[in-house]
Short mmCIF file of C-alpha atoms in Angstrom, two decimals:
data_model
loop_
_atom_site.label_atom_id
_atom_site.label_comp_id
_atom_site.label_asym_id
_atom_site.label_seq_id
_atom_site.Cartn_x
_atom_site.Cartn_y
_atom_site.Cartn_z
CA UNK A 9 105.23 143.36 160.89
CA UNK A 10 105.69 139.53 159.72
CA UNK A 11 108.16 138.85 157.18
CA UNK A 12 105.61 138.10 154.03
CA UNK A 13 104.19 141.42 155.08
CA UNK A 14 107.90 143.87 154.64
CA UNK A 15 107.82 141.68 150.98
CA UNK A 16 104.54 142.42 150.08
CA UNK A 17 104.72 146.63 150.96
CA UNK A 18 108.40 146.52 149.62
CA UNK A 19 108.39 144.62 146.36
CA UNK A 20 104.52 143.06 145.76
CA UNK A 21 102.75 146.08 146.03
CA UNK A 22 103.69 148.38 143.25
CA UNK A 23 103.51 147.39 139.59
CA UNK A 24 107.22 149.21 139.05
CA UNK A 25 108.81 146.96 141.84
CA UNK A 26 107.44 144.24 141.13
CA UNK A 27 108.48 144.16 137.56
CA UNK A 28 112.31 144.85 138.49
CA UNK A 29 111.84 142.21 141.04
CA UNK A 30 110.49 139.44 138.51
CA UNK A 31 113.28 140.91 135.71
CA UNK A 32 116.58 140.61 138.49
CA UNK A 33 115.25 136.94 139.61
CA UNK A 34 115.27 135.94 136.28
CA UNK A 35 118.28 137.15 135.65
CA UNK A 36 119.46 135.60 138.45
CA UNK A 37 117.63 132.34 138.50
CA UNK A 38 118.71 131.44 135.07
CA UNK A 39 122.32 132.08 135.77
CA UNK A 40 122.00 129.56 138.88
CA UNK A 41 119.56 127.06 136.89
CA UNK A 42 122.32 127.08 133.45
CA UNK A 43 125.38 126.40 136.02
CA UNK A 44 123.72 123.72 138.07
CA UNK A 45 122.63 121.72 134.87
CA UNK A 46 125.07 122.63 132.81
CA UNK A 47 127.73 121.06 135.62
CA UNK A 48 125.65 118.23 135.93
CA UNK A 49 125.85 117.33 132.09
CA UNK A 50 130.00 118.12 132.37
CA UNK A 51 130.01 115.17 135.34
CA UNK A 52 127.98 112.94 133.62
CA UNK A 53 129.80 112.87 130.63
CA UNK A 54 133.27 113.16 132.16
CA UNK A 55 135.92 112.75 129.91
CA UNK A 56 134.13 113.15 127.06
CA UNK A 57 133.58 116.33 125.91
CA UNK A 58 136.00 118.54 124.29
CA UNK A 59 136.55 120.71 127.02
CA UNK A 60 137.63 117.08 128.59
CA UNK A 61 140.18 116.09 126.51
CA UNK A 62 141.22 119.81 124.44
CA UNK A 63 144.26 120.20 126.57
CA UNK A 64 146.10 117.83 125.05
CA UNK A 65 146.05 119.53 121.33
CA UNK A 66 146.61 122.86 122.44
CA UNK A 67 149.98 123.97 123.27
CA UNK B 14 74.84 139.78 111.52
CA UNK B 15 73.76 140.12 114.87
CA UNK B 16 70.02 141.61 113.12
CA UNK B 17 69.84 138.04 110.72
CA UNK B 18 70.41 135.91 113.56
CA UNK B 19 67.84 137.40 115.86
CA UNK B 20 65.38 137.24 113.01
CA UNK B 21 65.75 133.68 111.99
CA UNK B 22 65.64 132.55 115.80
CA UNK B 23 62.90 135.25 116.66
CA UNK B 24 61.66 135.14 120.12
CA UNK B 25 63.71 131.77 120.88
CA UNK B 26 66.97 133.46 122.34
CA UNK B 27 65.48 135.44 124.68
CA UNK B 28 63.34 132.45 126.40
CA UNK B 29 65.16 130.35 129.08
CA UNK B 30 66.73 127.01 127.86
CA UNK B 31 64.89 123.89 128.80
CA UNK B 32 65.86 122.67 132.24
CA UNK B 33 65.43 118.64 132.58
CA UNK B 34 63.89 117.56 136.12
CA UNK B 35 65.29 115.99 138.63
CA UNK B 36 63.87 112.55 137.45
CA UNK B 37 65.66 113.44 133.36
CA UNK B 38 68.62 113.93 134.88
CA UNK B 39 68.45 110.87 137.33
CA UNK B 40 67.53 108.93 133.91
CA UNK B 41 70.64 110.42 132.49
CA UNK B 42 73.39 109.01 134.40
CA UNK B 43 74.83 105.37 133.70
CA UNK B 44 75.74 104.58 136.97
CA UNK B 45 71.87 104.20 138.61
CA UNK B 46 71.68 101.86 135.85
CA UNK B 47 73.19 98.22 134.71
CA UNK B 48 74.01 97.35 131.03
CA UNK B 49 71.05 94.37 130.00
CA UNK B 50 72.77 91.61 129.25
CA UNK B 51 71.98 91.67 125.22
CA UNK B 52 74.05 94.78 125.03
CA UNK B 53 76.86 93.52 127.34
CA UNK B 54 77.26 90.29 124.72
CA UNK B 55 76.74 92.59 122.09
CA UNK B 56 79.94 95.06 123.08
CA UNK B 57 81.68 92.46 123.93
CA UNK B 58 81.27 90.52 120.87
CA UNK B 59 82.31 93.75 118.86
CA UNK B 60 85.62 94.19 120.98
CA UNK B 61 87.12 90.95 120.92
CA UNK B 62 86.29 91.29 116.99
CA UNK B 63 88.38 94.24 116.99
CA UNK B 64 90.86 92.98 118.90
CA UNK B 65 91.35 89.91 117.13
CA UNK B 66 91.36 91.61 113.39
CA UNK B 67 94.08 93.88 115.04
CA UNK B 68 95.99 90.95 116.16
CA UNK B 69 95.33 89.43 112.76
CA UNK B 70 96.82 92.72 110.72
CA UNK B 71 99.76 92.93 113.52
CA UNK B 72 100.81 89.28 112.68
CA UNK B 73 100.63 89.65 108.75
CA UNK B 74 102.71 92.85 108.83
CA UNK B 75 105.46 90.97 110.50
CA UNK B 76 105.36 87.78 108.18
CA UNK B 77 105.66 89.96 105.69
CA UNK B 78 108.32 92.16 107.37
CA UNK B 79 110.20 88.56 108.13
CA UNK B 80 110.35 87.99 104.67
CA UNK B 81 112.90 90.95 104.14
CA UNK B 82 116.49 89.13 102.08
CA UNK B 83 118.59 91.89 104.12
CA UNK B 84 120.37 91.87 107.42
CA UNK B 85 119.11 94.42 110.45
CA UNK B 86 122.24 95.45 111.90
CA UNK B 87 122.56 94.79 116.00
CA UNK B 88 122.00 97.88 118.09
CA UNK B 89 125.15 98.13 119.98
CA UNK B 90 125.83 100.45 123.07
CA UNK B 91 127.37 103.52 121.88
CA UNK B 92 129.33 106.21 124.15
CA UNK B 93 126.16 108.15 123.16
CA UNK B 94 123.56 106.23 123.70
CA UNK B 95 121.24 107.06 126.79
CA UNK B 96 119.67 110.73 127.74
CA UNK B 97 121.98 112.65 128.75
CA UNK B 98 125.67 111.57 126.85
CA UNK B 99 127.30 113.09 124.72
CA UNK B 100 129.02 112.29 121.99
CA UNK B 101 132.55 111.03 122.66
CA UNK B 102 134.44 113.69 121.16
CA UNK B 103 138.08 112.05 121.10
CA UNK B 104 136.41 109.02 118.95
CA UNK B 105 134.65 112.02 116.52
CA UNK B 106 138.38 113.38 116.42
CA UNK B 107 139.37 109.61 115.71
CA UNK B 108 136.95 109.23 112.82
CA UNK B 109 137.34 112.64 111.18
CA UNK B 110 140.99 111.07 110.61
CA UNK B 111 139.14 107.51 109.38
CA UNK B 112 137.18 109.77 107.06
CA UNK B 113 140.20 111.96 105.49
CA UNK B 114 142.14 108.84 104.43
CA UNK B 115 139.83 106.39 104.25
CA UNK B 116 136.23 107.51 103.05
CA UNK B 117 136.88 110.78 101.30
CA UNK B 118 138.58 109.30 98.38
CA UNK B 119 135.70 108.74 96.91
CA UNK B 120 132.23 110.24 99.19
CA UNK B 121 132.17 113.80 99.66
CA UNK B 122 130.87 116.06 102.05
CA UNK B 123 129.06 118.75 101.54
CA UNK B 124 127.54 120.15 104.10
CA UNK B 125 130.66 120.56 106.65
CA UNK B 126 133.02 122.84 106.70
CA UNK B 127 136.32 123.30 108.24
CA UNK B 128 135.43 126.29 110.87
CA UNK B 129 132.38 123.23 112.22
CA UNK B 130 135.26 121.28 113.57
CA UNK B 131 136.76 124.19 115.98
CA UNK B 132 135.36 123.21 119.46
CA UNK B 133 134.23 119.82 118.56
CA UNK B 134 137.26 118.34 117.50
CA UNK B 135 140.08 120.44 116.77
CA UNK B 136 141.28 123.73 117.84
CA UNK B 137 141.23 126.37 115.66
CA UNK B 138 144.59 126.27 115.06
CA UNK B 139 144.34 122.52 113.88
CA UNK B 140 141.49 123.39 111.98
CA UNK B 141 143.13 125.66 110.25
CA UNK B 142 145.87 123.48 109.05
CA UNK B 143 143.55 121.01 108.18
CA UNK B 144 141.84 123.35 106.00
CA UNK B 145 145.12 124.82 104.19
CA UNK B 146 145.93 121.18 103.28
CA UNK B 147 143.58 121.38 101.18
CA UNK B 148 144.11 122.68 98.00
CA UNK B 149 139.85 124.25 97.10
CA UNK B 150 138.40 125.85 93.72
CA UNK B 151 137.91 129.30 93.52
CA UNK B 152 137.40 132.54 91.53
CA UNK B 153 136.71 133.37 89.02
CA UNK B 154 139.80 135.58 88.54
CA UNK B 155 140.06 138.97 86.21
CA UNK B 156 140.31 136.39 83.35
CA UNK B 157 137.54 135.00 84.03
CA UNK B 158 139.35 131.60 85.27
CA UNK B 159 139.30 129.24 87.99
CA UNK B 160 141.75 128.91 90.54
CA UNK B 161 142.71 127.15 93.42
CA UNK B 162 143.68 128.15 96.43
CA UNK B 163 144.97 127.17 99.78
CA UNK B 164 142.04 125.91 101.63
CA UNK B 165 140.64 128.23 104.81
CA UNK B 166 138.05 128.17 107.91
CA UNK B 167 135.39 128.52 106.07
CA UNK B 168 135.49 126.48 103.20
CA UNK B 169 133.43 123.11 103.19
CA UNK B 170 135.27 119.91 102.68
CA UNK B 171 135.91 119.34 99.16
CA UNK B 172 134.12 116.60 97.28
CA UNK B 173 136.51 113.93 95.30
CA UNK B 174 134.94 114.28 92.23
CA UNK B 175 133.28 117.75 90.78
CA UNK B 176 129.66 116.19 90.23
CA UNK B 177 128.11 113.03 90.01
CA UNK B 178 127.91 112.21 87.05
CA UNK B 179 132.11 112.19 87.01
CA UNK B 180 131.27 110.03 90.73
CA UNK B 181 129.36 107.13 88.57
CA UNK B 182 131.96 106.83 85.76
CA UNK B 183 134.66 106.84 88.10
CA UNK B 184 132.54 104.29 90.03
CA UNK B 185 131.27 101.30 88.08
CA UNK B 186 127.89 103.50 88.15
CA UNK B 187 127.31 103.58 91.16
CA UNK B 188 127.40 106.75 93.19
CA UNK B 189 128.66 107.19 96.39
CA UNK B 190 126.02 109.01 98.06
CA UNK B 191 127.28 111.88 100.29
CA UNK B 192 128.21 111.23 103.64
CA UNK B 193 126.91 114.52 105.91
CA UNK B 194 123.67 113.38 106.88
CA UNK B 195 124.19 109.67 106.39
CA UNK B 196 123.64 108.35 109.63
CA UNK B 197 120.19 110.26 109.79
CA UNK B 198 119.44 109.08 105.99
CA UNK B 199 119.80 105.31 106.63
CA UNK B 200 117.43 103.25 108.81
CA UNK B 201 119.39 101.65 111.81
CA UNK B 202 121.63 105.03 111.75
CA UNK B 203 125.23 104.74 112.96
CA UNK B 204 124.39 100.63 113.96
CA UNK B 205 123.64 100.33 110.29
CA UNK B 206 127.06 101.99 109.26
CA UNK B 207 129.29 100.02 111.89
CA UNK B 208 127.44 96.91 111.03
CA UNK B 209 128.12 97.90 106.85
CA UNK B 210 131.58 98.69 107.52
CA UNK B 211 132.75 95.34 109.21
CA UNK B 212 130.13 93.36 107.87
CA UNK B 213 132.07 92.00 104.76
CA UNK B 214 131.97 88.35 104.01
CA UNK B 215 131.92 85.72 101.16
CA UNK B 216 128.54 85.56 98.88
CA UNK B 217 126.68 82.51 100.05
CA UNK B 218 126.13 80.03 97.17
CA UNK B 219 123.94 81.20 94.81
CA UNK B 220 123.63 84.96 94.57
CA UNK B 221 125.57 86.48 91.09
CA UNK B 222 127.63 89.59 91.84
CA UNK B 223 128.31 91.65 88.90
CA UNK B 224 131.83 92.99 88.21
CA UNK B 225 132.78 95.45 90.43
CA UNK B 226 130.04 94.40 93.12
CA UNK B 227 131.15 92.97 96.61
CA UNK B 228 128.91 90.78 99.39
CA UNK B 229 127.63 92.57 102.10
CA UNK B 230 124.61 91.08 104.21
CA UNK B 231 123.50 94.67 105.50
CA UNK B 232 123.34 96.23 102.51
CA UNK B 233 119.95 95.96 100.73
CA UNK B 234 120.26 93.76 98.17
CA UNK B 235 123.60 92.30 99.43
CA UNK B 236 125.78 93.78 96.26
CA UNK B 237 127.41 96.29 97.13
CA UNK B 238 129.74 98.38 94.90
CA UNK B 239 132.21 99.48 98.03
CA UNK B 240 134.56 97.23 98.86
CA UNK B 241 135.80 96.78 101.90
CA UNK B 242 137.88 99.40 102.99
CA UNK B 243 138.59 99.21 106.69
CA UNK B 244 141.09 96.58 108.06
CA UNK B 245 143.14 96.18 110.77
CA UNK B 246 146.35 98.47 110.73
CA UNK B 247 144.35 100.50 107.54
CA UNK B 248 146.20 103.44 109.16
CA UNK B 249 147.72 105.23 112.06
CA UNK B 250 145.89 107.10 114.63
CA UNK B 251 147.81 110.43 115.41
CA UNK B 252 146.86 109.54 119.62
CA UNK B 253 148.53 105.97 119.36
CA UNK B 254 145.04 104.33 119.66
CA UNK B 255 144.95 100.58 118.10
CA UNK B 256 143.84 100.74 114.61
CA UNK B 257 141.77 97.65 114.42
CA UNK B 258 139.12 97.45 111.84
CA UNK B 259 136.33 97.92 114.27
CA UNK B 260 138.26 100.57 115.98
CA UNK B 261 137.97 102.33 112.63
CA UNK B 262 134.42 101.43 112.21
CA UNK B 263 133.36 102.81 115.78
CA UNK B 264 135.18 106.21 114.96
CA UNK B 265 133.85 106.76 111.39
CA UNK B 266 130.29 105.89 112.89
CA UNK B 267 130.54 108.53 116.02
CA UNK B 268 131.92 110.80 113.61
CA UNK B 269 129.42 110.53 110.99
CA UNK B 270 126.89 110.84 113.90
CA UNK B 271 128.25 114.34 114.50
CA UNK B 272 128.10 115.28 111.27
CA UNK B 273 124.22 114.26 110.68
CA UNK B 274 123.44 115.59 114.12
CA UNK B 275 125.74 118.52 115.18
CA UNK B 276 123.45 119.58 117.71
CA UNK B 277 123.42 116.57 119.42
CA UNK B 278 125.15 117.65 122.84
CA UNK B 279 123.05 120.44 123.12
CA UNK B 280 120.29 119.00 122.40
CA UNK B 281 120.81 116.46 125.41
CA UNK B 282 121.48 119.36 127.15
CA UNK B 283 118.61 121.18 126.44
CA UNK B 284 116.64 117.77 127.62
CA UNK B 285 118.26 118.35 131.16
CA UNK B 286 117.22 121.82 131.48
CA UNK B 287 113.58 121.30 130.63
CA UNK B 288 113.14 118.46 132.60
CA UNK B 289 114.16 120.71 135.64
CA UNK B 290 112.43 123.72 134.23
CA UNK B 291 109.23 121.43 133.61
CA UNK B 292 109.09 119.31 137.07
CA UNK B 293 109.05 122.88 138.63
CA UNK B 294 106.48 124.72 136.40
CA UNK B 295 104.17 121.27 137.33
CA UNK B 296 104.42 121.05 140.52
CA UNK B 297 103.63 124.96 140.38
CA UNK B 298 100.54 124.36 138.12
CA UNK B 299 99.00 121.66 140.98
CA UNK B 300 99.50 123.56 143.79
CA UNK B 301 97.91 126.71 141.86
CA UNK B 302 94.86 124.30 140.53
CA UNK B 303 94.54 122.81 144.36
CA UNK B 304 94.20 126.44 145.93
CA UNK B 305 91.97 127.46 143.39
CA UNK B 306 89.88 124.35 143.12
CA UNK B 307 89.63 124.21 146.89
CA UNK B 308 86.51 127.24 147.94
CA UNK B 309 84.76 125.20 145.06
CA UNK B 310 85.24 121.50 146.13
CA UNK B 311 84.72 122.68 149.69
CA UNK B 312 81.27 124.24 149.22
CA UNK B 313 78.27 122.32 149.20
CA UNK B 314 75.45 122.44 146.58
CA UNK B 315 72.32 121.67 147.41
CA UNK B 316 69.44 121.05 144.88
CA UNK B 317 65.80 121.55 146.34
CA UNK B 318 62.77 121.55 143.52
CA UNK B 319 59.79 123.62 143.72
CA UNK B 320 57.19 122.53 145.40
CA UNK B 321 54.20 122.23 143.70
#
């Protein structure tokens, strides 16, 4: 039994698994997809932003 | 419905649409056949008449745009400008200092209040104490009286004068408009206010300034009723940065662009995260439309008439 073939009878086959399957890699995706761009737009505007420079007004 | 239609086209839905021939449909295409030469002068005659009354119209907009008595201001490279930066939030802290002892002695505004500034530009604590500084209208009381009050989070800046009709008289007439959404409200944007606020000089020979009215090349018009009000040394920064006047001028402007556009970080954000979202969903779409398309592209069709 190939690998795409345990997925499909696990996960792809039933309607109930594979809605928790597309609702948990959402979840999950977006949490990875928000970090990764969200660090990206932190380096590229190093510096800059508040969370940058907010250490130096707050005691 | 269904009954009316049937009955006006009787008999005419049920028969079989008419099918060209082979030789109609040959007849049909443009490629088996060249354009005569008539029509190719023709077309072309009528396109480079289009073109050139375009051209025409293009060139007469700009004479007349040329003719303008008022100043564009530069574009200049701003900390923000480009896709993805963000606004440089020490210079918005900067100019929301420019604006409190400079600019809101006499322009108000409205639209932003104290609690706006927490995260951006102050903590809240510093918001806070920038907000109690200020001393804000309220009630009314049991009497039936206004009061005022110790300024908090979530009261909005207060405006120097109570309307603007008190603005004008205190003003020569002239009303200072309101400065929340100025940077969006003025063509050129914050280039337009940097290039008003250090753009001062001596009327040229011949234009007539009222009382009260002072040169400016940016302004429309070139009378202005603001003087100048940003020099160098004007005031202190609280972070020890140089107050020169187009120090102040660069802060004001970045600051002003926060407060037209307070969504402007996420916004740029937001442009990040669908560009990554959208390369993926069409890249996603063509390899969908390729598997799909391919049984069909694959297959061959093969057209034989009826022999007769």
């Amino acid at each position: 039994m190939g690998l795409n073939e345990t997925v499909y009878n696990l996960i792809f086959k039933r309607t109930s698994t594979m809605t928790l399957a597309c609702i948990a890699s959402a979840f999950f995706f977006e949490r990875t997809f928000d970090l990764v761009t969200e660090s990206f737009f932190e380096k590229y505007n190093e510096g800059k932003l508040w969370k940058h420079i907010k250490d130096k007004y707050q005691q | 419905m269904a009954a009316s239609v049937g009955r006006i086209c009787k008999t005419a839905l049920l028969k079989s649409p008419h099918v060209p021939t082979i030789k109609q449909v040959c007849s049909l295409s443009t490629s088996t056949r060249e354009w005569t030469r008539g029509r190719k002068a023709f077309l072309g005659t009528i396109g480079m008449l289009a073109g050139g009354t375009g051209a025409l119209l293009f060139a007469l907009d700009r004479s007349v745009r040329a003719s303008d008595l008022e100043l564009h201001p530069p574009e200049h490279v701003w900390s923000h400008t480009g896709l993805f930066s963000s606004l440089d939030h020490a210079s918005v802290r900067r100019g929301y200092e420019v604006y409190k002892q400079v600019c809101a002695a006499c322009h108000s505004m409205r639209f932003i209040a104290y609690r706006n500034l927490v995260g951006v530009s102050h903590t809240e604590e510093e918001a806070k104490a920038e907000a109690e500084e200020q001393m804000i209208t309220d009630g009314p009381d049991d009497q039936g009286n206004m009061y005022k009050r110790p300024g908090k989070l979530s009261d909005y800046f207060p405006s120097p004068y109570p309307n603007e009709e008190a603005a004008r008289a205190a003003n020569n007439g002239a009303y200072p408009p309101d400065l929340s959404y100025i940077v969006s409200a003025r063509h050129g944007g914050e280039d337009y206010i940097f290039a008003l606020l250090t753009g001062y000089c001596d009327a040229p020979a011949g234009v007539v300034l009222r009382e009260g009215q002072y040169f400016n090349p940016y302004f429309p018009g070139g009378a202005i009723s603001m003087a100048q009000a940003l020099y160098n040394e004007a005031m202190e920064y609280s972070d020890g940065t140089p107050a020169t006047a187009s120090q102040l001028a660069k802060d004001v402007s970045t600051f002003l662009k926060w407060t037209a556009e307070p969504e402007h970080d996420d916004r740029k954000k937001m442009l990040i995260k669908s560009i990554g979202i959208f390369t993926f969903l069409i890249v996603l779409t063509y390899y969908v439309k390729r598997v799909k398309f391919a049984p069909l592209k694959t297959r061959k069709i093969e057209y034989r008439p009826k022999e007769k």
